[in-house]
């Protein structure tokens, strides 16, 4: 049943006008804030002060706080900027369409949502401690009957926000709010000549940030690579269906500068990419791989060899010039969407045999290759296969149970996280090994030509890549204890302690049949000592598709997101007991791990800038108790992917009230960028990290 | 390949039929003829996972009109391209498998025609409702033999001549199941191991830790891959390699003739993974028995040093469900 509109659009615009908005100010409408989960967030009127909301303390009993941790009440941006909330093209009203009944959206006179608050489908921790985030699938609330056919005109460019966290949360809208790429519609890769029924002109959905990947640049800006151009494509020649919505990957790349809160364009890639993965190389250049140019109909008449698979070309962004270079034929590789990539300590890039796999026709006819882990060598611009993921541990002396578990969970895995466990130096201070934790998601099952099972798995494994004395790589896998429940699309966060928390997700694939997954609110923690998972606190909100979680500088975790596809690719409706699919969830909550409730070490002082090979001093009164010094790279996460995610344990020696710390010699261990420096000491509730201090590692080059 | 988006579309398209407990998965929409036949007029039916689609190309020099259920033209094709009547309900109903929402102005009764050019070439395709499989009578519950369920017709007008596109709904049960490939042995020689990754087609990964190079031969017996301690080379002139189309911009040099060998280093590692259609499903000309499991052996010739051997395996056909009982 359709809810009555809280504030009709016309009234919203009038109200905004009455507040005396100038053209250079945001026309901000205040709507009643209610029931964002906490029963009454603080609300502010539009004024010079940014909109803000209170952040409540963790909601947990003392015994639970120190065992399981606790979540703050959800808090949400209190206002909606009505700019751009033009009435959509209006198909007949669907009486079964559920629209959010609270303050999440503005509505027109017919009760249609015309603009909603953005959810944190993608997040990045800025170097000044604020949080950049942007929406996913902006406008799905406007779909009346089927997103499959209406996405091309119902969906809009995603809004971005900057969130400041303190006792209160406050919001700022960057300029331009949608990132500003492709405002007039790039030349799309349509199958028809321009001008024949395309809907490119004048549409505010040609440059969506949705499905871009994020990377911190070496100088602390945020690079958003790719994105989405939505349109309906009335194909003509068979076998192209008519009128089906298309999501085309953008060639654009954009930079967000925290100093100015502005988005600007940088160089365009050679290939449009939707769901690419990007990561920093040791010199500060950024590698991008995979993505698809056309999601729904990946047919390219001018380059048929590319049809039916993802973009195989890799490209490298130059930190100094902003230009992209195609890395050549041998740098090509068929990869899943959002391939799980990591930079190894030797400067090579690991593909960890996981990703997203659902674009029609382009699950990839060559998707069997996705089962193989592989490494890319940036200087040599070549790939080398490494192993069938998850299988190499099998040997005659392998425990049969583990062997069976490994075999079951081996190969390509979809919608899982891939966490690089802390890089740890050997006795000589060299970093010669990297380990990766993969848990949950869906198993490949590519045998049936399907991208994967619909049902989530609980299987968990660690893959180890070791750098051999001769420079070669060795690969092995071991099974860990399983998740306590099968989990699709859980977002993992590596804590400074080396433990891994997983948040959100559902019990089955919410892309294959949206709205039919049961949300998982119970979080879990991976103990690296026992290699088992244990249940932890229950988060406040169910968050299934496009959820996010991110380590904050104080060691807590920001949890947000949830922007589902319309139920069964039809309209917005919540099936009882299943994922909340009546719209997106713009709220956040903050998870405080058990260590947040006990004593923690403190950093009195530390350098603000470090380079590979440096030796430096950290002043701390708890020097005698410190068990690890950890550099954690600031997160930038979308769709479970943060290819730059890393935590590096540093060699150190204790001094009176100080630590003498050695940076890694290898730039590939600490690629340039922005980091958080933590100290970790034993505590009454497990290992306890300090709050961090910011550290910059500049690129070893001058632009 | 049935994909999530298409599956979702399919689910939506089939929803009314499924609600009545009838599956039309095994119903095909086939074209019989254009009557009377006209040179320059080409018609085809494309029946994808979503809905059957009529595609017409008009090179006759005359204007072709497609008529809706009530005899009103909603499409016009001539040498200049295609025009659509944006005031015709059929235009919106046939634009996508599930139809497209009609703007209010087009819903007014007796709205006069509003012809707009929608394409600059004389061909068009549309999801004609007369080809909707739900219009066909229910197929037999457990029939195993093909059967014509109903015939359909779409009226046209070419200049002043009346034409018809004619076709029929055919019930044609198809075997459902999967092909599963497996290796006979993982170790070809000491230090030479092969792994098979499932897929359609599957992929092979060969690792050579032995002392001698390993040559994998192509479908015509030509050198295809050479995997050795110093790395992996591909023969760019191998038809098997070229069929893979793995790298763009790495084509063989012009003038390379049959039997030529042009090695190209493709990996610095002594292992390589590649798609291997020879380990996949048999040719479409030999469809599997829908009722029974079957296994087909295959081998990929390999030379290790001077010794000829092969990667051997079996591809098994596994029917998805027990065979239905015949009702005839």
CSV table of N, CA, C and O in Angstrom, one decimal, chain A residues 587-669:
chain,number,residue,atom,x,y,z
A,587,UNK,N,20.9,5.4,6.7
A,587,UNK,CA,21.4,5.5,8.1
A,587,UNK,C,22.8,4.9,8.2
A,587,UNK,O,23.3,4.1,7.4
A,588,UNK,N,23.5,5.3,9.3
A,588,UNK,CA,24.7,4.7,9.7
A,588,UNK,C,24.6,4.2,11.1
A,588,UNK,O,23.7,4.7,11.8
A,589,UNK,N,25.5,3.4,11.5
A,589,UNK,CA,25.6,3.0,12.9
A,589,UNK,C,27.1,2.8,13.2
A,589,UNK,O,27.8,2.5,12.2
A,590,UNK,N,27.5,2.9,14.4
A,590,UNK,CA,28.9,2.7,14.7
A,590,UNK,C,29.1,1.6,15.6
A,590,UNK,O,28.4,1.5,16.7
A,591,UNK,N,30.0,0.6,15.3
A,591,UNK,CA,30.2,-0.5,16.1
A,591,UNK,C,31.4,-0.3,16.9
A,591,UNK,O,32.5,0.1,16.4
A,592,UNK,N,31.3,-0.5,18.2
A,592,UNK,CA,32.4,-0.4,19.2
A,592,UNK,C,32.8,-1.8,19.6
A,592,UNK,O,32.0,-2.5,20.2
A,593,UNK,N,34.0,-2.3,19.2
A,593,UNK,CA,34.4,-3.6,19.6
A,593,UNK,C,34.7,-3.7,21.1
A,593,UNK,O,34.7,-2.6,21.8
A,594,UNK,N,34.8,-4.8,21.6
A,594,UNK,CA,35.0,-5.0,23.1
A,594,UNK,C,36.1,-4.1,23.6
A,594,UNK,O,36.1,-3.5,24.7
A,595,UNK,N,37.2,-4.0,22.8
A,595,UNK,CA,38.3,-3.2,23.3
A,595,UNK,C,38.0,-1.7,23.5
A,595,UNK,O,38.7,-1.0,24.3
A,596,UNK,N,36.9,-1.3,22.9
A,596,UNK,CA,36.6,0.1,23.1
A,596,UNK,C,36.0,0.4,24.5
A,596,UNK,O,35.9,1.6,24.9
A,597,UNK,N,35.7,-0.6,25.2
A,597,UNK,CA,35.1,-0.5,26.6
A,597,UNK,C,36.2,-0.7,27.7
A,597,UNK,O,35.8,-0.7,28.9
A,598,UNK,N,37.4,-0.8,27.3
A,598,UNK,CA,38.5,-1.0,28.3
A,598,UNK,C,39.6,-0.1,28.1
A,598,UNK,O,39.6,0.8,27.2
A,599,UNK,N,40.6,-0.2,28.9
A,599,UNK,CA,41.8,0.7,28.8
A,599,UNK,C,42.5,0.4,27.5
A,599,UNK,O,42.6,-0.7,27.0
A,600,UNK,N,43.1,1.5,26.9
A,600,UNK,CA,43.8,1.3,25.6
A,600,UNK,C,45.1,2.1,25.7
A,600,UNK,O,45.2,3.2,26.4
A,601,UNK,N,46.1,1.7,25.0
A,601,UNK,CA,47.3,2.5,24.9
A,601,UNK,C,47.1,3.8,24.2
A,601,UNK,O,46.1,3.9,23.5
A,602,UNK,N,48.0,4.7,24.4
A,602,UNK,CA,47.9,6.0,23.8
A,602,UNK,C,49.2,6.4,23.1
A,602,UNK,O,50.3,6.1,23.6
A,603,UNK,N,49.0,7.1,22.0
A,603,UNK,CA,50.2,7.6,21.3
A,603,UNK,C,50.3,9.1,21.7
A,603,UNK,O,49.4,9.9,21.5
A,604,UNK,N,51.5,9.4,22.3
A,604,UNK,CA,51.7,10.8,22.6
A,604,UNK,C,52.1,11.6,21.4
A,604,UNK,O,51.7,12.7,21.2
A,605,UNK,N,53.0,11.0,20.6
A,605,UNK,CA,53.5,11.7,19.4
A,605,UNK,C,54.1,10.7,18.5
A,605,UNK,O,54.5,9.6,18.9
A,606,UNK,N,54.0,11.0,17.2
A,606,UNK,CA,54.6,10.2,16.2
A,606,UNK,C,54.7,11.1,14.9
A,606,UNK,O,54.0,12.1,14.8
A,607,UNK,N,55.6,10.7,14.0
A,607,UNK,CA,55.7,11.5,12.8
A,607,UNK,C,54.5,11.5,12.0
A,607,UNK,O,53.7,10.6,12.0
A,608,UNK,N,54.3,12.6,11.3
A,608,UNK,CA,53.1,12.7,10.4
A,608,UNK,C,53.4,12.2,9.0
A,608,UNK,O,52.5,11.9,8.2
A,609,UNK,N,54.7,12.1,8.7
A,609,UNK,CA,55.0,11.6,7.3
A,609,UNK,C,56.2,10.6,7.5
A,609,UNK,O,57.1,10.8,8.2
A,610,UNK,N,56.0,9.5,6.7
A,610,UNK,CA,57.0,8.5,6.8
A,610,UNK,C,57.3,8.0,5.3
A,610,UNK,O,56.4,8.1,4.5
A,611,UNK,N,58.5,7.4,5.2
A,611,UNK,CA,58.8,6.8,3.9
A,611,UNK,C,59.4,5.4,4.1
A,611,UNK,O,59.8,5.1,5.2
A,612,UNK,N,59.3,4.5,3.1
A,612,UNK,CA,59.9,3.2,3.2
A,612,UNK,C,61.4,3.3,3.7
A,612,UNK,O,62.1,4.2,3.2
A,613,UNK,N,61.7,2.5,4.6
A,613,UNK,CA,63.1,2.5,5.1
A,613,UNK,C,63.4,3.4,6.3
A,613,UNK,O,64.4,3.3,6.9
A,614,UNK,N,62.4,4.2,6.6
A,614,UNK,CA,62.6,5.2,7.7
A,614,UNK,C,62.7,4.4,9.1
A,614,UNK,O,62.0,3.3,9.2
A,615,UNK,N,63.4,5.0,10.0
A,615,UNK,CA,63.3,4.5,11.4
A,615,UNK,C,62.8,5.8,12.2
A,615,UNK,O,63.3,6.9,12.0
A,616,UNK,N,61.8,5.5,13.0
A,616,UNK,CA,61.2,6.7,13.7
A,616,UNK,C,60.8,6.3,15.1
A,616,UNK,O,60.8,5.1,15.5
A,617,UNK,N,60.4,7.3,15.9
A,617,UNK,CA,60.1,7.1,17.3
A,617,UNK,C,58.6,7.4,17.5
A,617,UNK,O,58.1,8.4,17.0
A,618,UNK,N,58.0,6.5,18.3
A,618,UNK,CA,56.6,6.8,18.8
A,618,UNK,C,56.7,7.0,20.3
A,618,UNK,O,57.2,6.1,21.0
A,619,UNK,N,56.2,8.1,20.8
A,619,UNK,CA,56.2,8.3,22.3
A,619,UNK,C,54.9,7.7,22.8
A,619,UNK,O,53.8,8.1,22.4
A,620,UNK,N,55.1,6.9,23.8
A,620,UNK,CA,53.9,6.3,24.5
A,620,UNK,C,54.3,5.9,25.9
A,620,UNK,O,55.4,5.4,26.1
A,621,UNK,N,53.4,6.1,26.8
A,621,UNK,CA,53.6,5.7,28.2
A,621,UNK,C,53.5,4.2,28.4
A,621,UNK,O,54.0,3.7,29.4
A,622,UNK,N,52.9,3.5,27.4
A,622,UNK,CA,52.7,2.1,27.5
A,622,UNK,C,53.8,1.3,26.7
A,622,UNK,O,53.5,0.2,26.3
A,623,UNK,N,54.9,1.9,26.5
A,623,UNK,CA,55.9,1.2,25.6
A,623,UNK,C,56.2,-0.2,26.0
A,623,UNK,O,56.3,-1.1,25.2
A,624,UNK,N,56.2,-0.4,27.3
A,624,UNK,CA,56.6,-1.8,27.8
A,624,UNK,C,55.5,-2.8,27.4
A,624,UNK,O,55.8,-4.0,27.4
A,625,UNK,N,54.3,-2.4,27.2
A,625,UNK,CA,53.2,-3.3,27.0
A,625,UNK,C,52.9,-3.5,25.5
A,625,UNK,O,52.1,-4.4,25.2
A,626,UNK,N,53.4,-2.7,24.7
A,626,UNK,CA,53.0,-2.8,23.3
A,626,UNK,C,53.5,-4.1,22.6
A,626,UNK,O,54.6,-4.5,22.7
A,627,UNK,N,52.5,-4.7,22.0
A,627,UNK,CA,52.8,-6.0,21.3
A,627,UNK,C,52.9,-5.8,19.8
A,627,UNK,O,53.5,-6.7,19.1
A,628,UNK,N,52.3,-4.8,19.3
A,628,UNK,CA,52.5,-4.6,17.8
A,628,UNK,C,52.3,-3.1,17.5
A,628,UNK,O,51.5,-2.4,18.2
A,629,UNK,N,53.0,-2.7,16.4
A,629,UNK,CA,52.8,-1.4,15.9
A,629,UNK,C,52.3,-1.6,14.5
A,629,UNK,O,52.9,-2.3,13.7
A,630,UNK,N,51.1,-1.0,14.2
A,630,UNK,CA,50.4,-1.3,12.9
A,630,UNK,C,50.1,-0.1,12.1
A,630,UNK,O,49.6,0.9,12.7
A,631,UNK,N,50.4,-0.2,10.8
A,631,UNK,CA,50.0,0.9,9.9
A,631,UNK,C,48.8,0.3,9.1
A,631,UNK,O,48.9,-0.8,8.5
A,632,UNK,N,47.7,1.0,9.2
A,632,UNK,CA,46.5,0.6,8.5
A,632,UNK,C,46.1,1.6,7.4
A,632,UNK,O,46.0,2.8,7.7
A,633,UNK,N,46.0,1.2,6.2
A,633,UNK,CA,45.7,2.1,5.1
A,633,UNK,C,44.3,2.5,5.2
A,633,UNK,O,43.4,1.7,5.5
A,634,UNK,N,44.0,3.8,5.0
A,634,UNK,CA,42.6,4.3,5.1
A,634,UNK,C,41.8,3.6,4.0
A,634,UNK,O,42.2,3.4,2.9
A,635,UNK,N,40.6,3.3,4.4
A,635,UNK,CA,39.7,2.5,3.5
A,635,UNK,C,39.0,3.3,2.4
A,635,UNK,O,38.7,4.5,2.6
A,636,UNK,N,38.8,2.7,1.3
A,636,UNK,CA,37.9,3.1,0.3
A,636,UNK,C,37.2,1.9,-0.2
A,636,UNK,O,37.8,1.1,-0.9
A,637,UNK,N,35.9,1.8,0.1
A,637,UNK,CA,35.2,0.5,-0.2
A,637,UNK,C,34.0,0.7,-1.0
A,637,UNK,O,33.2,1.6,-0.8
A,638,UNK,N,33.8,-0.2,-1.9
A,638,UNK,CA,32.5,-0.3,-2.6
A,638,UNK,C,32.3,-1.7,-3.0
A,638,UNK,O,33.3,-2.5,-3.3
A,639,UNK,N,31.1,-2.2,-2.9
A,639,UNK,CA,30.7,-3.6,-3.2
A,639,UNK,C,31.7,-4.6,-2.7
A,639,UNK,O,32.2,-5.5,-3.4
A,640,UNK,N,32.0,-4.5,-1.4
A,640,UNK,CA,32.9,-5.4,-0.7
A,640,UNK,C,34.4,-5.2,-1.1
A,640,UNK,O,35.3,-5.8,-0.5
A,641,UNK,N,34.7,-4.3,-2.0
A,641,UNK,CA,36.0,-4.3,-2.6
A,641,UNK,C,36.8,-3.0,-2.1
A,641,UNK,O,36.3,-1.9,-2.2
A,642,UNK,N,37.9,-3.3,-1.5
A,642,UNK,CA,38.9,-2.2,-1.3
A,642,UNK,C,40.3,-2.9,-1.6
A,642,UNK,O,40.9,-3.5,-0.7
A,643,UNK,N,40.7,-2.8,-2.8
A,643,UNK,CA,41.9,-3.5,-3.3
A,643,UNK,C,43.1,-3.0,-2.6
A,643,UNK,O,44.1,-3.7,-2.5
A,644,UNK,N,43.1,-1.8,-2.1
A,644,UNK,CA,44.2,-1.3,-1.4
A,644,UNK,C,44.2,-1.6,0.1
A,644,UNK,O,45.1,-1.2,0.8
A,645,UNK,N,43.2,-2.3,0.6
A,645,UNK,CA,43.1,-2.7,2.0
A,645,UNK,C,44.4,-3.3,2.5
A,645,UNK,O,44.9,-4.3,1.9
A,646,UNK,N,45.0,-2.8,3.5
A,646,UNK,CA,46.2,-3.4,4.0
A,646,UNK,C,46.5,-3.0,5.5
A,646,UNK,O,46.1,-1.9,5.9
A,647,UNK,N,47.1,-3.9,6.2
A,647,UNK,CA,47.5,-3.6,7.6
A,647,UNK,C,48.9,-4.2,7.6
A,647,UNK,O,49.2,-5.3,7.3
A,648,UNK,N,49.9,-3.3,8.1
A,648,UNK,CA,51.3,-3.7,8.1
A,648,UNK,C,51.8,-3.6,9.5
A,648,UNK,O,51.8,-2.6,10.1
A,649,UNK,N,52.3,-4.7,10.0
A,649,UNK,CA,53.0,-4.7,11.3
A,649,UNK,C,54.4,-4.3,11.1
A,649,UNK,O,55.1,-4.8,10.2
A,650,UNK,N,54.9,-3.4,12.0
A,650,UNK,CA,56.2,-2.9,11.8
A,650,UNK,C,57.1,-3.4,12.9
A,650,UNK,O,56.7,-3.7,14.1
A,651,UNK,N,58.4,-3.7,12.5
A,651,UNK,CA,59.4,-4.1,13.5
A,651,UNK,C,59.6,-2.9,14.5
A,651,UNK,O,59.7,-1.7,14.0
A,652,UNK,N,59.8,-3.2,15.7
A,652,UNK,CA,60.1,-2.1,16.7
A,652,UNK,C,60.9,-2.6,17.8
A,652,UNK,O,61.0,-3.8,18.1
A,653,UNK,N,61.5,-1.7,18.5
A,653,UNK,CA,62.2,-2.0,19.7
A,653,UNK,C,61.7,-1.0,20.8
A,653,UNK,O,61.4,0.1,20.5
A,654,UNK,N,61.6,-1.6,22.0
A,654,UNK,CA,61.1,-0.7,23.1
A,654,UNK,C,62.2,0.1,23.7
A,654,UNK,O,63.4,-0.3,23.9
A,655,UNK,N,61.8,1.3,24.0
A,655,UNK,CA,62.7,2.3,24.7
A,655,UNK,C,61.9,2.9,25.9
A,655,UNK,O,60.7,2.7,25.9
A,656,UNK,N,62.5,3.5,26.8
A,656,UNK,CA,61.7,4.1,27.9
A,656,UNK,C,60.6,5.1,27.3
A,656,UNK,O,61.0,6.1,26.7
A,657,UNK,N,59.4,4.7,27.6
A,657,UNK,CA,58.3,5.5,27.1
A,657,UNK,C,58.3,5.9,25.7
A,657,UNK,O,57.9,6.9,25.2
A,658,UNK,N,58.9,5.0,24.9
A,658,UNK,CA,59.0,5.2,23.5
A,658,UNK,C,59.2,3.9,22.7
A,658,UNK,O,59.7,2.9,23.4
A,659,UNK,N,59.0,3.9,21.5
A,659,UNK,CA,59.2,2.8,20.6
A,659,UNK,C,60.1,3.2,19.4
A,659,UNK,O,59.8,4.3,18.9
A,660,UNK,N,61.1,2.5,19.1
A,660,UNK,CA,61.9,2.7,17.9
A,660,UNK,C,61.4,1.8,16.8
A,660,UNK,O,61.5,0.6,17.0
A,661,UNK,N,60.9,2.4,15.8
A,661,UNK,CA,60.1,1.6,14.8
A,661,UNK,C,60.7,1.7,13.4
A,661,UNK,O,61.3,2.7,13.0
A,662,UNK,N,60.7,0.6,12.7
A,662,UNK,CA,61.3,0.5,11.4
A,662,UNK,C,60.3,0.3,10.4
A,662,UNK,O,59.4,-0.6,10.4
A,663,UNK,N,60.3,1.2,9.4
A,663,UNK,CA,59.4,1.1,8.3
A,663,UNK,C,59.9,0.0,7.3
A,663,UNK,O,61.1,-0.2,7.3
A,664,UNK,N,59.0,-0.7,6.6
A,664,UNK,CA,59.5,-1.6,5.6
A,664,UNK,C,60.4,-1.0,4.6
A,664,UNK,O,60.2,0.2,4.3
A,665,UNK,N,61.3,-1.8,4.1
A,665,UNK,CA,62.1,-1.3,3.0
A,665,UNK,C,61.4,-1.2,1.7
A,665,UNK,O,61.7,-0.4,0.8
A,666,UNK,N,60.4,-2.1,1.5
A,666,UNK,CA,59.7,-2.3,0.2
A,666,UNK,C,58.6,-1.3,0.1
A,666,UNK,O,57.6,-1.3,0.9
A,667,UNK,N,58.6,-0.5,-1.0
A,667,UNK,CA,57.5,0.4,-1.2
A,667,UNK,C,56.2,-0.4,-1.5
A,667,UNK,O,55.1,0.1,-1.2
A,668,UNK,N,56.3,-1.6,-2.0
A,668,UNK,CA,55.1,-2.4,-2.3
A,668,UNK,C,54.4,-2.8,-1.0
A,668,UNK,O,53.2,-3.1,-1.0
A,669,UNK,N,55.1,-2.8,0.1
A,669,UNK,CA,54.4,-3.1,1.4
A,669,UNK,C,53.6,-2.0,1.9
A,669,UNK,O,52.6,-2.1,2.5
